[in-house]
Each structure stands twice: as structure tokens, then as C-alpha cells.
Short mmCIF file of C-alpha atoms in Angstrom, two decimals:
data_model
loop_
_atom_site.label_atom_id
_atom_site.label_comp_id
_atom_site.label_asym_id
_atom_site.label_seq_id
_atom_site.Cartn_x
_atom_site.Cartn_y
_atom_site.Cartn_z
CA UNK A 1 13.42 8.92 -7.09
CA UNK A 2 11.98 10.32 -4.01
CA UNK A 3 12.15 7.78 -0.44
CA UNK A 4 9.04 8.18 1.42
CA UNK A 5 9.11 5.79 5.31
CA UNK A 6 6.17 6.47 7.41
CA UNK A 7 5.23 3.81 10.59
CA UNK A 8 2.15 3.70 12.78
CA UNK A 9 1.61 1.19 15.53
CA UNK A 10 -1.66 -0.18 15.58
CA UNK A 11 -4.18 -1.78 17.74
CA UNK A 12 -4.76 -5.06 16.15
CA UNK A 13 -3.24 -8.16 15.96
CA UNK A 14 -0.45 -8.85 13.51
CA UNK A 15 -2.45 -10.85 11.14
CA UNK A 16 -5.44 -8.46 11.32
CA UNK A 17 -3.49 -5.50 10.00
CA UNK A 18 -1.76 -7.86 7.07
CA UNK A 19 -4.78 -9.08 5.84
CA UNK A 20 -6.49 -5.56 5.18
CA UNK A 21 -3.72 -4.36 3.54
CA UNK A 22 -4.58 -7.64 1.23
CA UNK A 23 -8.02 -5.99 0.51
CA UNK A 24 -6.24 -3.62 -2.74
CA UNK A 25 -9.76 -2.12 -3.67
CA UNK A 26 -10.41 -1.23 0.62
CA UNK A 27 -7.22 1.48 -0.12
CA UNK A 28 -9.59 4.31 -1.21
CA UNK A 29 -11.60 4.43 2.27
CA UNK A 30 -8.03 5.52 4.00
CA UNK A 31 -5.76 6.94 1.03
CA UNK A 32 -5.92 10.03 0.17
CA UNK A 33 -6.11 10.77 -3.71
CA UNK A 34 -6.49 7.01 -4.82
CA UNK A 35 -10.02 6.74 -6.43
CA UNK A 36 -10.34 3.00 -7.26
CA UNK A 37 -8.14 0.46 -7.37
CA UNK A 38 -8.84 -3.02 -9.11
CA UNK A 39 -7.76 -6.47 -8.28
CA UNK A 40 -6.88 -7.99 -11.56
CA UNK A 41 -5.49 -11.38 -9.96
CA UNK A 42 -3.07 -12.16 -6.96
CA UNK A 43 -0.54 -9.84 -8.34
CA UNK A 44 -1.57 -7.50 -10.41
CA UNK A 45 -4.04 -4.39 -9.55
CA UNK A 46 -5.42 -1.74 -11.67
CA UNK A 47 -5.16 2.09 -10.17
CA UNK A 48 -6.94 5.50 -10.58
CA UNK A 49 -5.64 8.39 -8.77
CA UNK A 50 -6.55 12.01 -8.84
CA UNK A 51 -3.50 14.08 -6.89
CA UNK A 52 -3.86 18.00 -7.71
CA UNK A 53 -6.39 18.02 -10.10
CA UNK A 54 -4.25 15.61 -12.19
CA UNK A 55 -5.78 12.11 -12.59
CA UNK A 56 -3.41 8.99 -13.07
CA UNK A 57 -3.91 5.40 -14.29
CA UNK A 58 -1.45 2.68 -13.99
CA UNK A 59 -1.00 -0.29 -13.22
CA UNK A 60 0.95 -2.88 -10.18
CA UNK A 61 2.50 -5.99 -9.96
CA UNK A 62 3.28 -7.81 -6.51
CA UNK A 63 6.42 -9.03 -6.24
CA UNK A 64 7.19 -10.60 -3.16
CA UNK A 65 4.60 -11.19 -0.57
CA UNK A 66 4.80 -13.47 2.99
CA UNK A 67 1.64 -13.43 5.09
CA UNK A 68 1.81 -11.36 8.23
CA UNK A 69 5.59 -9.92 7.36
CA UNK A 70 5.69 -7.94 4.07
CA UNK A 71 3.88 -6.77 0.39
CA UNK A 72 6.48 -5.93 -2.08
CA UNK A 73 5.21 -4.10 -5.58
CA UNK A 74 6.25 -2.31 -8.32
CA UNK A 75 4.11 0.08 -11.00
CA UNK A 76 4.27 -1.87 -14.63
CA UNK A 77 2.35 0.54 -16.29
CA UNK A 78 1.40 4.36 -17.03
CA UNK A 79 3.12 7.59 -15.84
CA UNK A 80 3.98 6.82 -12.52
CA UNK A 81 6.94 5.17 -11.28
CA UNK A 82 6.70 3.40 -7.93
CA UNK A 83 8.10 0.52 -6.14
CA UNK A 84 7.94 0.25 -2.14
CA UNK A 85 7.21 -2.50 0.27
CA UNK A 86 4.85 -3.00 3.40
CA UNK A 87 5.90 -4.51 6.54
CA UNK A 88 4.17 -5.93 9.03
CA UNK A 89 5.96 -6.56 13.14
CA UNK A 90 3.96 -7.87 15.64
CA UNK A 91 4.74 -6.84 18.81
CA UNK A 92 2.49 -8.37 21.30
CA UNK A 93 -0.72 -10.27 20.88
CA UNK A 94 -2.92 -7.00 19.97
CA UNK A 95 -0.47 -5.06 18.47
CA UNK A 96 1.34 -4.36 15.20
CA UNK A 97 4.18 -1.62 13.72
CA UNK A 98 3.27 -1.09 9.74
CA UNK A 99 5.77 0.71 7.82
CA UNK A 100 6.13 1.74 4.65
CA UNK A 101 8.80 2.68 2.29
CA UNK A 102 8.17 3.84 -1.24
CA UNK A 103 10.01 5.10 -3.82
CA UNK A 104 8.43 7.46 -5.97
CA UNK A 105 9.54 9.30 -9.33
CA UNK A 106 7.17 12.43 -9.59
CA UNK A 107 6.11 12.74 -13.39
CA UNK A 108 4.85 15.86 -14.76
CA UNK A 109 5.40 19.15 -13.33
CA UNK A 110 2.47 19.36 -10.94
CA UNK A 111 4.18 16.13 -9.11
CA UNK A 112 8.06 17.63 -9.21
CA UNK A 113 6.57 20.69 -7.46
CA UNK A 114 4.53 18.52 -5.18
CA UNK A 115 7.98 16.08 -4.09
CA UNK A 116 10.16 19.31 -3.62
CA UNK A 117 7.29 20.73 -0.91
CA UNK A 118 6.90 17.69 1.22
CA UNK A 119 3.69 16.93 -0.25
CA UNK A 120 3.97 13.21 -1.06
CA UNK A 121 5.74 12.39 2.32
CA UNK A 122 2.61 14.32 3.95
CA UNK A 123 -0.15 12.19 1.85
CA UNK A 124 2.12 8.80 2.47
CA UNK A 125 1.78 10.23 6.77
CA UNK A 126 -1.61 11.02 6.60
CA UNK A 127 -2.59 7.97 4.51
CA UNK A 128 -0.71 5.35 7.31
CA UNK A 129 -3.09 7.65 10.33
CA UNK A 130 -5.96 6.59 8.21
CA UNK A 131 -5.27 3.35 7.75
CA UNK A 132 -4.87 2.96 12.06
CA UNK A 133 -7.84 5.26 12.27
CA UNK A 134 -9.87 2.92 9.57
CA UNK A 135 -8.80 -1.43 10.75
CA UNK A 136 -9.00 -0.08 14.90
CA UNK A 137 -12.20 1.28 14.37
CA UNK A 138 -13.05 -1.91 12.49
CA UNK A 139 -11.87 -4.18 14.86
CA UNK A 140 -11.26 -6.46 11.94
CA UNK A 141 -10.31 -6.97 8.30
CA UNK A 142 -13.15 -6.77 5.69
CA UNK A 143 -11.45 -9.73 4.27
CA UNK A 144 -7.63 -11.71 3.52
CA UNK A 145 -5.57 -13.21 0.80
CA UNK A 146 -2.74 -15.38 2.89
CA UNK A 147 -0.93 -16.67 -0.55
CA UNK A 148 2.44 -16.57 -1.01
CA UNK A 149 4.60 -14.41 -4.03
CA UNK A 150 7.91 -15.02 -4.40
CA UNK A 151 10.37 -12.48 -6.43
CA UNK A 152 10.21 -13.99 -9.82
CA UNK A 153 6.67 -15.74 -9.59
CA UNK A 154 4.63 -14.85 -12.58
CA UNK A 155 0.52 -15.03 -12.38
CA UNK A 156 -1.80 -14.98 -15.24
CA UNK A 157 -2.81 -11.24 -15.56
CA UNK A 158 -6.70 -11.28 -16.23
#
């Protein structure tokens, strides 16, 4: 496995910046490759990717989660193998570090080639701009889910 870290400060208020990352489908407007995602239920999301020419499906669980600190997941299901976890630090009233650290198994040749050049620590930096670029220009979250997971929680997958 592959350790991406990437951290952007942005201009918004702790709780701002957690609660868009809590809007799972909102990912496609700032992450590169990532098509769709569904929200099944509080833990579990659907996702479609196309990287390279190579489209993905698979599947995420959330498995720790603490309003305005961190998002833990994991992939459950398909070709890719992922696990990482969001954190969220205020440091003053208007503004927030996010940072991100993945883990990420290529699969498939295409994806080996891509982890050896750089190219998923690129997407993962680019991505983290976009998402500054896309909640300062909002000003505000498009929505919030404050709920607590805890490692070990199991929700109803829909």
C-alpha cells in the first residue's frame, strides 16, 4: 500500500469545512476522477470513478467519525483497496487545517504504473486545492451530518 498526506488551510470556520466533507455525493464538484458517489446510509457510500480511462465501482464504510475532528473509512467492496482518514484543526475562528492520509493499493496495471509516477499523490494534492478553492468560494456548506460513528458501530446498509 501506497501513503498519500496532503493539507490545505482553509478559510472557513472549523465546522464549515467538516460538514462539507459530510456531503459524500458534493466530492465530484472538487475530485478529480470520482464520477458519482452515493450515500447509502450514515456509513456506507456507493462510488464510481473513472482514473485513466479505467472506470471503478466500489463501495465505503465509515468507521469512526467525531464532528468537527475526523472521518475515518475503509473500501468494503470492488477492486480498490483504500482506507484513510480526514482531519479537521481549527485554528482560529475563520480558519481550518484539513489533512488527509490515505492508503491506497493500486489494482490493475494502469494504477501500479500510475502509484510508481506520483500520479495518485498529485490527484490526492490537486483534489485538497479544489476542495479550498470549492467551500471558500462557497462561503458555506451545501449541507451537514453531525452524527457520531464509533469503530465497531454497525448501520443498516440500505
Amino acid at each position: 500500500m501506497s501513503t498519500v498526506k496532503e493539507t490545505v488551510e482553509v478559510d472557513v470556520p472549523v465546522h464549515t469545512a467538516y460538514n462539507q466533507w459530510t456531503q459524500f455525493e458534493e466530492f465530484p464538484n472538487f475530485m478529480e476522477g470520482v464520477e458519482e458517489v452515493t450515500q447509502l446510509d450514515a456509513q456506507h457510500n456507493h462510488w464510481t470513478t473513472k482514473v485513466a480511462g479505467v472506470r471503478r465501482e466500489f463501495d465505503t464504510e465509515i468507521v469512526d467519525q467525531l464532528a468537527d475532528e475526523r472521518i475515518t473509512w475503509r473500501t468494503t467492496t470492488g477492486d480498490t483497496r483504500q482506507k484513510g482518514t480526514v482531519r479537521f484543526e481549527r485554528l482560529d475562528d475563520s480558519h481550518t487545517k484539513v489533512e488527509l492520509v490515505m492508503e491506497v493499493e493500486p489494482s490493475g496495471a494502469v494504477e501500479k504504473i500510475g502509484d510508481l509516477v506520483g500520479t495518485i499523490d498529485r490527484r490526492v494534492k490537486g483534489d485538497m486545492q479544489r476542495f479550498k478553492q470549492y467551500i471558500e468560494e462557497r462561503g458555506t456548506e451545501s449541507g451537514a451530518w453531525r452524527g457520531r460513528v464509533r469503530p465497531g458501530d454497525s448501520g443498516p446498509a440500505v
